[in-house]
Every structure is written in structure tokens, then in C-alpha cells.
Coordinates of C-alpha atoms in Angstrom, one line a residue:
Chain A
X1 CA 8.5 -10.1 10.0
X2 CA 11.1 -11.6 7.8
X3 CA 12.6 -7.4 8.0
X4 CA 12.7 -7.8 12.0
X5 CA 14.2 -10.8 12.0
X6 CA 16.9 -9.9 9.2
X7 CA 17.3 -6.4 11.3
X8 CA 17.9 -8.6 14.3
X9 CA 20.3 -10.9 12.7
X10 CA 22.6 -8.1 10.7
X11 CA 22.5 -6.6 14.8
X12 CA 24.6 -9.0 15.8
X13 CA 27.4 -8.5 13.5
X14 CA 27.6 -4.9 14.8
X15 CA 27.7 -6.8 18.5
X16 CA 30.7 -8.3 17.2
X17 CA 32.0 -5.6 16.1
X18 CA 31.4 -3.8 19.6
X19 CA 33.1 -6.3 21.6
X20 CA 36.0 -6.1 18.9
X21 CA 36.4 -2.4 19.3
X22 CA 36.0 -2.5 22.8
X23 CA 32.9 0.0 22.5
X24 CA 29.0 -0.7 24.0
X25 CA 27.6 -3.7 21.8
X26 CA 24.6 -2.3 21.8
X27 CA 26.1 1.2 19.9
X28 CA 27.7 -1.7 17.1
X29 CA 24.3 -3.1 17.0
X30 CA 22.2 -0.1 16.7
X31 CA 25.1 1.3 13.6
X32 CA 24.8 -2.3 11.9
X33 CA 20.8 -2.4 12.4
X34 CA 21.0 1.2 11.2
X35 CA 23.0 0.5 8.2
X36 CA 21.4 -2.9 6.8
X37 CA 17.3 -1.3 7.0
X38 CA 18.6 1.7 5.2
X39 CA 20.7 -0.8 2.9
X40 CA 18.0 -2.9 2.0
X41 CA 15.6 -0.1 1.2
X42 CA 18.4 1.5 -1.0
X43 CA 19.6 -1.8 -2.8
X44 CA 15.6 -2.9 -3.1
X45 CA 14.7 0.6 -5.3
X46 CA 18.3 0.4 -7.3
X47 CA 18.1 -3.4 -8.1
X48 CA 14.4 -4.6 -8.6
X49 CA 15.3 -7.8 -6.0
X50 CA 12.4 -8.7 -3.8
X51 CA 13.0 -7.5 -0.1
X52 CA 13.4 -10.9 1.3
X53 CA 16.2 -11.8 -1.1
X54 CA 18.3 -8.6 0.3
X55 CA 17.2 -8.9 4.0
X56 CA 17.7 -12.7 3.6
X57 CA 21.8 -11.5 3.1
X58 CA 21.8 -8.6 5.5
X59 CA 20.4 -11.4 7.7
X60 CA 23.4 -13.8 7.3
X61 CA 26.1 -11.2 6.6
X62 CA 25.2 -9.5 10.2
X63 CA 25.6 -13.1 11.7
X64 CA 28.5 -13.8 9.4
X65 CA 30.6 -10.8 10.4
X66 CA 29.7 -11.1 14.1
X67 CA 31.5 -14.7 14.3
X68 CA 34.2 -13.2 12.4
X69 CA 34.2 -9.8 14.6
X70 CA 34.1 -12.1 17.9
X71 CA 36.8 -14.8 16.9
X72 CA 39.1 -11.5 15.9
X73 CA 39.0 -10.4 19.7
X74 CA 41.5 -11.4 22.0
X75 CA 41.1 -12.0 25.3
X76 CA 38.2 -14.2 27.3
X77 CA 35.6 -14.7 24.5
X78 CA 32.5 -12.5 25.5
X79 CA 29.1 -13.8 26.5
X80 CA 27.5 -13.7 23.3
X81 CA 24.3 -16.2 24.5
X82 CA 23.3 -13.4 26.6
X83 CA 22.7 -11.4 23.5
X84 CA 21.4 -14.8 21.2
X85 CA 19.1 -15.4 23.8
X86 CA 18.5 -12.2 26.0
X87 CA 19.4 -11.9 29.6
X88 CA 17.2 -9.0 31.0
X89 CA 19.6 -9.1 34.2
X90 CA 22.9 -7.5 32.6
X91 CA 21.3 -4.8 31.0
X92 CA 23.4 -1.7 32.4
X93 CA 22.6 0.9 32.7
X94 CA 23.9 2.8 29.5
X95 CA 21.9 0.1 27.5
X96 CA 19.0 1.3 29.9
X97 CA 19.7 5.0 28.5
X98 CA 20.3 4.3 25.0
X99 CA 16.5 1.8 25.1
X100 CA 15.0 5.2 26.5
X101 CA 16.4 7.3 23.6
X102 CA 15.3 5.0 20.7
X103 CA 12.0 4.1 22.3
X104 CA 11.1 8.3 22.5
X105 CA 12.6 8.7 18.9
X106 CA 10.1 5.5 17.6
X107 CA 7.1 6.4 19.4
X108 CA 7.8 10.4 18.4
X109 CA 8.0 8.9 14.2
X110 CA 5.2 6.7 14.9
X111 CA 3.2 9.1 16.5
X112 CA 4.3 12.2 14.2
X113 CA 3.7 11.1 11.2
X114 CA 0.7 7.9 11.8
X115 CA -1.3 9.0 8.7
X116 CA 1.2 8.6 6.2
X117 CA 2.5 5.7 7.7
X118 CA -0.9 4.7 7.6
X119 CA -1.6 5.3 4.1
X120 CA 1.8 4.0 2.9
X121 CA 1.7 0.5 4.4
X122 CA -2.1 0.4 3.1
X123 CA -1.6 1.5 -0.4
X124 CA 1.9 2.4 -1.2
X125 CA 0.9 3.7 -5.1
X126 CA -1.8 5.7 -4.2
X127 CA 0.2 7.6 -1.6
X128 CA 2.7 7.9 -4.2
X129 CA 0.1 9.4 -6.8
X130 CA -1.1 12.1 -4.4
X131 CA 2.3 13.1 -3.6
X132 CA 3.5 12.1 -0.7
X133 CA 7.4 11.2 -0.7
X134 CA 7.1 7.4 -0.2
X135 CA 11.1 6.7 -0.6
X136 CA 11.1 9.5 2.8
X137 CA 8.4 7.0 4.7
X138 CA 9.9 3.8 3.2
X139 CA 13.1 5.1 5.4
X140 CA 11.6 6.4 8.3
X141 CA 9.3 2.7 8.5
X142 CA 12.7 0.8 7.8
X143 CA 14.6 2.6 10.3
X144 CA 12.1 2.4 13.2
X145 CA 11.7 -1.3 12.6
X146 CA 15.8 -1.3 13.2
X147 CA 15.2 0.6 16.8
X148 CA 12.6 -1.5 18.2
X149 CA 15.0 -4.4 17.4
X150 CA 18.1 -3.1 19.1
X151 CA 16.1 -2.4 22.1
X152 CA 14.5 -5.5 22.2
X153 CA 17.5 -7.7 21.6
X154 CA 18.8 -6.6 25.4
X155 CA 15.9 -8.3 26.7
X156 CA 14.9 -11.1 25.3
X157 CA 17.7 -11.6 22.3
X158 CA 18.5 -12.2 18.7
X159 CA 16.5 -15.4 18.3
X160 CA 13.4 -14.5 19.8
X161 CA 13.1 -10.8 18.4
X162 CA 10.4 -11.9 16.1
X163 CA 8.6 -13.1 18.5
X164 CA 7.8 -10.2 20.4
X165 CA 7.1 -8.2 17.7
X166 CA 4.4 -10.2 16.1
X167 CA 2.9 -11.8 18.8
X168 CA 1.2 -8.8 20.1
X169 CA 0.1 -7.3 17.0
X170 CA -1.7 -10.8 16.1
X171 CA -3.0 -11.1 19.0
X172 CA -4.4 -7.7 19.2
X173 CA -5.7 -8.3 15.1
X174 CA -8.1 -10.9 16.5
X175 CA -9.7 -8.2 17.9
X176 CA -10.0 -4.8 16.6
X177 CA -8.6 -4.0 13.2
X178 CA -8.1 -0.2 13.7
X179 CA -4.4 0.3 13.4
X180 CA -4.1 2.6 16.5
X181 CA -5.7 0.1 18.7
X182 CA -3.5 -2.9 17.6
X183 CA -0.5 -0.7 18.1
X184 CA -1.8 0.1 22.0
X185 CA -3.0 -3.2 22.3
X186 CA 0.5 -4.6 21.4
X187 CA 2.2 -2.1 24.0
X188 CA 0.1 -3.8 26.5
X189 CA 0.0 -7.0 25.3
X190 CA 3.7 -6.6 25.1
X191 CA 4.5 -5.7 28.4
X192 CA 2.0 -8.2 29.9
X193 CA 3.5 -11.0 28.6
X194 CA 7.5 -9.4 29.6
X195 CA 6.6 -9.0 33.1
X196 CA 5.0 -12.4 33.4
X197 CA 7.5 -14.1 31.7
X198 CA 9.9 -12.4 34.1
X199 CA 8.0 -13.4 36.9
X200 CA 7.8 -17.2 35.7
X201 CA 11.3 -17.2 35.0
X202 CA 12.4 -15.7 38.1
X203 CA 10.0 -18.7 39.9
X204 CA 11.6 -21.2 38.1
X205 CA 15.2 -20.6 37.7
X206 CA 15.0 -20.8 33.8
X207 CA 16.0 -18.2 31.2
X208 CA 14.0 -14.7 31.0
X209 CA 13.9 -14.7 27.2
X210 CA 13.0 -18.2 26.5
X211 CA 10.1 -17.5 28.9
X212 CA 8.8 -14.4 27.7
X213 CA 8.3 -16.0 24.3
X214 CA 6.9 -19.5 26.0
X215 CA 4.1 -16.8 27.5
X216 CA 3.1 -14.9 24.4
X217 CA 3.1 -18.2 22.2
X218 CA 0.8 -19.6 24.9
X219 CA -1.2 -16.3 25.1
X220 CA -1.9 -16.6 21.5
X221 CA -2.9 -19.9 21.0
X222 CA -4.8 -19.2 23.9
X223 CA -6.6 -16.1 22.8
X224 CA -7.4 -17.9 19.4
X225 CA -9.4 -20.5 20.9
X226 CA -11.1 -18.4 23.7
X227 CA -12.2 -16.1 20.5
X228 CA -13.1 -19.1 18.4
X229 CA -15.2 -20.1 21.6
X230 CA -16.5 -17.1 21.6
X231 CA -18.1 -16.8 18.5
X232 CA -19.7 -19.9 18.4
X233 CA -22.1 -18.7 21.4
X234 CA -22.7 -15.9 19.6
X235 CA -23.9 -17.8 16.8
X236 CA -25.6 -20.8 18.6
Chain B
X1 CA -9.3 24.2 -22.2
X2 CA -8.6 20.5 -23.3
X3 CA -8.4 18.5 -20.3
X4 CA -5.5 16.0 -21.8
X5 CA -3.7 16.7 -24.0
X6 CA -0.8 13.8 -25.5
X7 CA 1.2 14.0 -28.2
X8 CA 3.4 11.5 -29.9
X9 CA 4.0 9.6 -26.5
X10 CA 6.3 6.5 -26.6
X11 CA 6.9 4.3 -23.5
X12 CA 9.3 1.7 -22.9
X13 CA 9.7 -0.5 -20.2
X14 CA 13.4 -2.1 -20.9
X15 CA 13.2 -1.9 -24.4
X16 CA 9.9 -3.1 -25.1
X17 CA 7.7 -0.3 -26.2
X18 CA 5.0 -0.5 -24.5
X19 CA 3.1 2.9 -26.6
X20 CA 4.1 4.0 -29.5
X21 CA 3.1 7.6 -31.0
X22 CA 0.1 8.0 -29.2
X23 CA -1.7 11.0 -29.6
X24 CA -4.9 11.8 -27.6
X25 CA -6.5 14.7 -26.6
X26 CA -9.8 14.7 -24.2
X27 CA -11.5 17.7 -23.8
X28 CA -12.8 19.3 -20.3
X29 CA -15.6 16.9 -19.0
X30 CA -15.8 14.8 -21.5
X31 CA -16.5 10.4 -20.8
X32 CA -13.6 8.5 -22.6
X33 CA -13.2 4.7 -22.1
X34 CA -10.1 3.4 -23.1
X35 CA -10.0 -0.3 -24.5
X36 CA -7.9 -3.2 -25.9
X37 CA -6.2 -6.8 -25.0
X38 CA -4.3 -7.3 -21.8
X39 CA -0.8 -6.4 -21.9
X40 CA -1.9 -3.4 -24.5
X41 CA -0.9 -0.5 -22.7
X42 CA -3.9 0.9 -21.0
X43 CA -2.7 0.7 -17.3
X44 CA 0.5 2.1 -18.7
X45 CA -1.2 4.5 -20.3
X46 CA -2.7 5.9 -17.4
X47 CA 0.3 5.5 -15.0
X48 CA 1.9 7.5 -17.8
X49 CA -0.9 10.7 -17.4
X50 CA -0.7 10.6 -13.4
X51 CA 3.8 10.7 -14.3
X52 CA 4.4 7.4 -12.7
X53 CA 5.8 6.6 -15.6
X54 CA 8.5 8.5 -17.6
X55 CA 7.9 8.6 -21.1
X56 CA 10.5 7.9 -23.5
X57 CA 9.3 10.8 -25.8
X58 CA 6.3 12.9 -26.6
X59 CA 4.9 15.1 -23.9
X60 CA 1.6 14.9 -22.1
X61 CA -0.2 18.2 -21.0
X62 CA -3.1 18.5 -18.3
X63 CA -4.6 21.5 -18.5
X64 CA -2.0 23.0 -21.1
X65 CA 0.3 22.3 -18.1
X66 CA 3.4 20.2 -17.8
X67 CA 4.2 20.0 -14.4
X68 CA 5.5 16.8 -13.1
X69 CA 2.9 16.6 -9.9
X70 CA 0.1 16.1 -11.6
X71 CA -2.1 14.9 -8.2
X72 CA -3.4 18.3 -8.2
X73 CA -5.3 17.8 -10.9
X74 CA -6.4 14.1 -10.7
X75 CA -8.2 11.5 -9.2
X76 CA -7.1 7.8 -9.1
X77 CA -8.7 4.9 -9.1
X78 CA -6.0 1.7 -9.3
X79 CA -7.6 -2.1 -10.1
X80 CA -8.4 -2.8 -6.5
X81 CA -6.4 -6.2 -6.2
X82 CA -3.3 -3.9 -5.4
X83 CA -3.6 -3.8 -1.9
X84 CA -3.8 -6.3 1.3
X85 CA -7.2 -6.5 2.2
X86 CA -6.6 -7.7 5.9
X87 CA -4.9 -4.5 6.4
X88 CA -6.1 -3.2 9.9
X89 CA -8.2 -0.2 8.3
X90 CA -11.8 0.7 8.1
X91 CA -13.6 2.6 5.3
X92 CA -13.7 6.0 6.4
X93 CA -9.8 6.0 6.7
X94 CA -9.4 4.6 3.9
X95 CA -11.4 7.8 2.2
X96 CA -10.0 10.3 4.4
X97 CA -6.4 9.0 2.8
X98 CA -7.5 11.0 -0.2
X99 CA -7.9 14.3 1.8
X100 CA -3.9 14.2 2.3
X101 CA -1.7 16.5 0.7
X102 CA 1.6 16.2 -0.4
X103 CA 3.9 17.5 1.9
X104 CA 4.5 15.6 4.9
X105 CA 3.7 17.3 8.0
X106 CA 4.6 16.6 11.8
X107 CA 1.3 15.5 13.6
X108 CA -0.8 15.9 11.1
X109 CA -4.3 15.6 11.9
X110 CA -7.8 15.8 9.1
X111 CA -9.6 18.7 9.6
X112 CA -13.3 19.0 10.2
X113 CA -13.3 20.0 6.4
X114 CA -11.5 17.1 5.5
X115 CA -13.7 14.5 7.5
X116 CA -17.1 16.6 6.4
X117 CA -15.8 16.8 2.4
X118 CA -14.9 12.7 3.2
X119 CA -18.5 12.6 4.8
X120 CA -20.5 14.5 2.3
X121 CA -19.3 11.9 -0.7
X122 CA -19.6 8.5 1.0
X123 CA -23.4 10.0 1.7
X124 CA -23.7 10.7 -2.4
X125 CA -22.1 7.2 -2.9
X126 CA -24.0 5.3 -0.6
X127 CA -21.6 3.9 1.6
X128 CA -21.3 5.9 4.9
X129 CA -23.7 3.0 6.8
X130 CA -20.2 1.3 6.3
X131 CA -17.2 3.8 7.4
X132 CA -16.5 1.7 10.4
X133 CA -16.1 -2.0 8.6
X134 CA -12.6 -3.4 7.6
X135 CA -11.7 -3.0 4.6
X136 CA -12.0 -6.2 3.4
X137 CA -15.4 -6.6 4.7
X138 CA -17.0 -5.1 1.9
X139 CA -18.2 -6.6 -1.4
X140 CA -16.3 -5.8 -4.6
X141 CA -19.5 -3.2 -5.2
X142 CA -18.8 -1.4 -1.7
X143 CA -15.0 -1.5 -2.1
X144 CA -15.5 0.3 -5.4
X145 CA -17.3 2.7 -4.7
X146 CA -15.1 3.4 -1.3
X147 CA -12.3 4.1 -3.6
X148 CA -14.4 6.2 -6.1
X149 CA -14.8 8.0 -3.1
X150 CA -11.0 8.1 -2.1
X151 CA -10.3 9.7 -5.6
X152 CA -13.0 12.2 -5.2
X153 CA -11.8 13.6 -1.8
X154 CA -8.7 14.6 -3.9
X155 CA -11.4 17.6 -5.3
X156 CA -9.6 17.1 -9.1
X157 CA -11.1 17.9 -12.6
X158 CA -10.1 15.1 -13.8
X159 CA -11.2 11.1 -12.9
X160 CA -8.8 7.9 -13.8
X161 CA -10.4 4.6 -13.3
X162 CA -8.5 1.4 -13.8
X163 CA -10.9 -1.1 -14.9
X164 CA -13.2 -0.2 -11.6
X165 CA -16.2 -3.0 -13.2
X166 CA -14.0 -5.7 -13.3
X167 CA -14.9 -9.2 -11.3
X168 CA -18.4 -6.9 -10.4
X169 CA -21.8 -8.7 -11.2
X170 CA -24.5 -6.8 -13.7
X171 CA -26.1 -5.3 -11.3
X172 CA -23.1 -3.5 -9.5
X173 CA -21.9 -2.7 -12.5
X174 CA -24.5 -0.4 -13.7
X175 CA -24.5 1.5 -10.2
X176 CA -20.7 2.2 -11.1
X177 CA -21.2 3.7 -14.6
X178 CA -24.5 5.7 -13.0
X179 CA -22.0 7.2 -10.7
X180 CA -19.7 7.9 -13.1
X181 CA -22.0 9.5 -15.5
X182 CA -23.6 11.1 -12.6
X183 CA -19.9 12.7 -11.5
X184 CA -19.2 13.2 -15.4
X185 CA -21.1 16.2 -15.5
X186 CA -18.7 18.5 -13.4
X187 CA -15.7 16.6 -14.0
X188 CA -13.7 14.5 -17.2
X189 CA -13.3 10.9 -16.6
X190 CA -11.4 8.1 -18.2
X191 CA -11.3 4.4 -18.0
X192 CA -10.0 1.0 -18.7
X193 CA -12.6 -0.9 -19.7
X194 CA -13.3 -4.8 -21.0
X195 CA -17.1 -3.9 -20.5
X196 CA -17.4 -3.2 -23.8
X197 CA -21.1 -4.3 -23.5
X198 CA -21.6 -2.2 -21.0
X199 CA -19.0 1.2 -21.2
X200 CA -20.8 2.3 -24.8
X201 CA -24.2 3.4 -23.4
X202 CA -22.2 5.7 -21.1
X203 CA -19.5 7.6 -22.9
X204 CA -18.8 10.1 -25.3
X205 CA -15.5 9.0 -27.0
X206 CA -13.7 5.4 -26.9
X207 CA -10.2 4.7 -27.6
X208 CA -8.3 1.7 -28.7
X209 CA -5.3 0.6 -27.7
X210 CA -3.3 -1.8 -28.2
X211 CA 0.5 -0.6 -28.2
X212 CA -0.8 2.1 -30.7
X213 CA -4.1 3.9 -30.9
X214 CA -6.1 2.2 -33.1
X215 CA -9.4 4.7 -33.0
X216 CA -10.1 7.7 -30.9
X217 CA -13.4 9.1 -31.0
X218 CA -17.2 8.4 -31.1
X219 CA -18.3 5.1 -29.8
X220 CA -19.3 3.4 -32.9
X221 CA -16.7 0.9 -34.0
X222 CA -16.7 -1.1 -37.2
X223 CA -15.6 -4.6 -37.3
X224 CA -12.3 -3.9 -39.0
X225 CA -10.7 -1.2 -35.9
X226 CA -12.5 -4.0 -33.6
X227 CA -10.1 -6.9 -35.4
X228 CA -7.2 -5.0 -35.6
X229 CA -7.2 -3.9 -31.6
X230 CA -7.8 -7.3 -30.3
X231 CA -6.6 -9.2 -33.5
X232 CA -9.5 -11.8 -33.4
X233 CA -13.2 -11.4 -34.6
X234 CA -14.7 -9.7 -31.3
X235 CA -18.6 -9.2 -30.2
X236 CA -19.8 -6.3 -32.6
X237 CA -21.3 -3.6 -30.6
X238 CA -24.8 -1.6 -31.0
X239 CA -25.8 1.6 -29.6
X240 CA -28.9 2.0 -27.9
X241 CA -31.1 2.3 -24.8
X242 CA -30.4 -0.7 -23.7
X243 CA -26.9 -2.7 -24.9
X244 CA -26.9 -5.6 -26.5
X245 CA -24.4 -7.2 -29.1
X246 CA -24.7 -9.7 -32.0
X247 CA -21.8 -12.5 -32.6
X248 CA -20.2 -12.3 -35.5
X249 CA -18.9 -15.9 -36.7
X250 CA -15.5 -16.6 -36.3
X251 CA -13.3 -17.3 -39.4
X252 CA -14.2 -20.4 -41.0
X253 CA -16.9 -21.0 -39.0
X254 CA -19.9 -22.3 -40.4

């Protein structure tokens, strides 16, 4: 979570730097994202620091280097809230094309390789002692993590990243814990709450991002009672 | 063919030494329990065999061979606190995970080898009524046991067991070492052990460590290799159908 989140952050930087280079954003965001999860997996094995210490300064360095990058560029000053916050409406369509690519490319890793991915979040030394090459899936984990942000941040921002991607997935833990049902559950759950946060924001004039999140927040709490509920009939 | 061979090992871990001139050799299927204080280089000791650790000098040999991959050859079994136990996975995964090999391929899917080999020794352990729980539904017995069977899916010669009795009550405890002795007869196991109670009336050679090797060889200890291991009278230990121990007063107790 803290990863996504640090991903997210060190993203904006790279929007920065887009705007300052007068390239797509989302291309600056996808290099910086890029860059800082294969950073912090590189500085994490050379330096012995805990993984939150490095994300925690990818995190603010990506931020850091944004203001910088967008201060630097002359003209209007861009929209960056639309990014902070997500504005589902002014995704163009080369953002559209380059969401398509990374989505394929995650779901293709994920898919490829789900075993050892499996194994190495479960137990990390074991999949070490029967030889797998951990430092390869460390990458390939970091580096997906770093794509499902960038295509994320389009739609519902910066801020709210982490909330999309661990709503779903702790929604869907409450009930199944087979890995390959709480990622399909989270796809769905995912998209469920999108389209009716879309739907409610469109309704009420507020912001699509903002929404999104209010739905899947709600949704949780919601499912955590209704399963609490639940389980007391079963037992009484 | 001696199964391990190690000779004149020294580990450091930034300049603490950790081992220091260890020489050990276990023959093919033999039971060898390795024990000592905490902090006295058993785990490292065993990370050093699997070459998860690089020694500083000396050179370990499995099967006369040097090779760094040593999965090939053995089995694992790490103190079971090491992983998350919410993690969304149920049992038979979790065996099946020891029916993967070492290179990485694209879509990778178990046979129906792999999943009847997985099968086959969760049915001789007892625990295939439970391949579809969570992993942290189980009790420290059950877990055990699923990771005993983990290692064996590898199909090695050779077993490592990091203290798999510890936080287990009596009872479970017994079913592990009946396993074990029950598995000892095709293969050669070693262990970390505090049982010390318990570990005698099961194996065929004990070694102590604590930094160096104090005693390698039968199980029958005097009091003065016992003091010098753990540096503080310990319980002395009988051999015999059924263990038991006598306390030997502490200094200046009377």
C-alpha cells in the first residue's frame, strides 16, 4: 500500500516534468513511476533500509520535483488538480492507448508468471532456496505495481490511487482467500464501484474521483457489516 | 557417499563470526539434531548448507559436490513464524509451491505429476482433509506438517528442519519426530532442536553448537560438553524407551 502510494507520488514528479518538456504527462509519469519501483528495489537490496524508509523519499522527491518541474514552465500554469484528484473527462485519447498497453503488459506478467508471484509474496526464502530468481520477481512485482498506478492516476488521481487499489482486494479478502479469486473479485469490484461512482458523480455535478473513492469506502464498510451480519445467523 | 560434508567453515556476519572452524560430516541417511543457545549459529548453520549464506572460509560439500544450487539436493523446512499467515493461500498451494523448479517459465502450470506427488504426501502426513483451508487456519501441528510436506515435494536426499517442534504441545510433538524417523529411513535429516528431552530418543548423532562445535556424534552427552554449549548447568539427559531427565543442582545451590 505504502509502495502504491509512494509509486503514485514519485508519478507526479515525472507529470511535472512532462508538462515541462512539453511531452504527454502521462509518458513523464509512467518513466518516473518506472524509475523509483525499480529504484527502491535496487537501493532496498544494496542498503539494508526498510522499504518504507526508501519509498517514503521516492514518495516526496516525485512530489518535490513535480512543484519544481511545474513552477520551471512558462506559460499558463497547467491543470495539475486534474491529475491530484483525477478527472476521468480529459483523458485523450493517447492516454486511452497508452492505459490499453500497460493494462495487457500487467495482466500478461500477472497472468504469465501467477505461481511464482504466488510463492514469492507467500514465502520469499523458500522461493529463494528452491531456486527461483527472487531479485527477477521482486522487479517484475515492483514494476507492475508502477503500471497499474499510471493508469489509474488518469482516472481517479494521485491522492486517491491507494484507494482503489486496496479497497477491492479487501473487500474481496472478506470472502474467499484464494489469490486468483481476490484478484477477479477486485477487477469487478473495481469496476463496479468506477462506473457507479461515475454515474453518481455525473448525477450530482461533483468530482468523478472523489466519488469513486466515497463508493468503494462506503462498499466496504458496507460489506463488513453485511458479512458480520452474516455470520451471526449462521451461528445463532 | 557422506551426505554433508563441512570442513573448517567460518561465517561472519559484519565481522562477528558467527561459526568458527566447524567441521561436520553426516553420512547418507543418517538423524542428526543440532543444538545450542539462541544466537549460537544453528540457523546460520543451516542457511550456510542450503548457500544462503557465503562462508567466509572452509567449504561445504553435498554429496562430494560443490555446486552453489544446492535445492537439488535438499528439502527446507524454515521456523514457521517467517511468513504472513493471512496470506490469501490454502494448503495444497502452499505444498504444490515445493513442486516448482528453478527456472522461471512463461504460464507455467503443475502437472498432474506434480499435484499427484503433492497428493500422495499430504495423504502419508495426514493432512489432505485440509488442502482447501487458509493457511492460517491450521494449528501449529497441521501447519507443520504442511510444510514437511512442502519440503518433501522437492523429492531431495536430504531433509533441513529449523526447529519444526517449537511452540508445538507434547502430543504434536511426538507425531513430528514419528514422521521424521519414519521419512529418516530413505532420506538424511537434520535439525535445530531445543527439545532436547524429546530429539535423543529419535536420532543417531547430535551436535553442539554454539559458535564452535562443541560435540559431534552419539547422543550421550556428559555434563561438562552440556555446560560448555549452553554455559550454565542444563537438564542432564538419559537414553531410553521413554525420555526423561534428572536436574542437576545449580552451582551453589543447596
Amino acid at each position: 500500500m505504502m509502495l502504491s502510494g509512494g509509486m503514485a507520488h514519485a508519478a507526479f514528479g515525472g507529470i511535472g516534468m512532462g508538462y515541462f518538456l512539453n511531452i504527454e504527462p502521462i509518458i513523464g509519469a509512467l518513466v518516473f513511476a518506472t524509475v523509483s519501483s525499480l529504484g527502491v528495489v535496487a537501493i532496498k537490496e544494496k542498503s539494508k533500509a526498510s522499504a518504507d524508509t526508501i519509498i517514503g523519499m521516492f514518495w516526496t522527491l516525485g512530489m518535490a520535483l513535480g512543484i519544481i518541474f511545474i513552477s520551471l514552465t512558462s506559460g499558463y500554469p497547467p491543470d495539475i488538480s486534474s491529475y491530484l484528484f483525477g478527472d476521468i473527462l480529459t483523458v485523450s485519447k493517447m492516454d486511452l492507448y497508452i492505459m490499453g498497453v500497460l493494462d495487457c503488459i500487467v495482466v500478461f506478467i500477472v497472468m504469465g508468471f501467477f505461481n511464482y508471484i504466488k510463492a514469492y509474496l507467500f514465502d520469499k526464502e523458500f522461493s529463494d532456496i528452491i531456486g527461483i530468481n527472487i531479485k527477477l520477481i521482486e522487479y517484475m512485482v515492483f514494476l507492475f505495481i508502477a503500471f497499474s498506478v499510471v493508469v489509474l492516476i488518469r482516472v481517479i488521481g494521485i491522492m486517491l490511487v491507494i484507494a482503489l487499489l486496496t479497497v477491492p482486494p479487501a473487500i474481496s479478502k472478506l470472502l474467499t482467500y484464494n489469490l486468483r479469486n481476490i484478484m477477479g473479485l477486485s477487477i469487478i469490484f473495481g469496476l463496479l464501484f468506477s462506473l457507479l461512482g461515475l454515474l453518481l458523480s455525473y448525477k450530482l455535478h461533483i468530482a468523478s474521483g472523489a466519488t469513486i473513492i466515497i463508493v468503494s469506502v462506503c462498499a466496504y464498510i458496507i460489506s463488513l457489516v453485511a458479512i458480520k451480519l452474516l455470520k451471526r445467523d449462521v451461528i445463532v | 557417499m557422506n551426505a554433508i560434508e563441512i570442513e573448517d567453515l567460518n561465517v561472519d556476519y559484519n565481522n562477528v563470526n558467527v561459526l568458527k572452524d566447524i567441521n561436520l560430516t553426516i553420512e547418507n541417511k543418517e538423524f542428526v539434531a543440532i543444538i545450542g543457545p539462541n544466537g549460537g549459529g544453528k540457523t546460520t548453520l543451516l542457511k550456510a548448507i542450503l548457500g544462503l549464506v557465503k562462508p567466509s572460509t572452509g567449504e561445504i560439500r553435498i554429496y562430494g559436490n560443490r555446486q552453489k544450487n544446492k535445492s537439488k539436493f535438499i528439502g527446507y523446512v524454515l521456523q514457521f513464524t517467517k511468513f504472513e499467515k493471512a496470506f490469501p493461500i490454502d494448503v495444497f498451494d502452499v505444498v504444490l509451491m515445493g513442486r516448482l523448479k528453478s527456472s522461471i517459465k512463461i504460464f507455467y502450470k503443475y502437472s498432474k505429476e506434480d499435484i499427484e506427488y503433492a497428493k500422495n504426501i499430504m495423504n502419508m502426513l495426514d493432512i489432505y482433509a485440509f488442502k482447501d483451508r487458509q493457511i492460517g487456519q491450521l494449528s501449529g501441528g497441521q501447519l507443520q506438517r504442511v510444510l514437511i510436506a512442502r519440503a518433501l515435494c522437492m523429492e531431495t536426499k536430504i531433509l533441513l528442519l529449523d526447529e519444526p517442534t517449537a511452540c508445538l504441545d507434547e502430543q504434536s510433538k511426538v507425531n513430528i519426530y514419528e514422521i521424521l524417523k519414519e521419512l529418516n529411513k530413505d532420506m538424511t535429516i537434520l535439525i535445530v532442536s531445543h527439545d532436547t528431552s524429546f530429539v535423543f530418543s529419535y536420532i543417531d548423532k547430535i551436535a553442539c553448537l554454539n559458535q564452535k562445535l562443541f560435540y559431534h556424534g552419539e547422543p550421550e552427552l556428559n555434563k561438562n560438553t552440556m555446560d560448555k554449549v549452553y554455559g550454565c548447568p542444563v537438564d542432564a539427559i538419559a537414553h531410553g524407551d521413554i525420555p526423561h531427565r534428572v536436574f542437576r543442582s545449580h552451582e551453589g545451590e543447596l
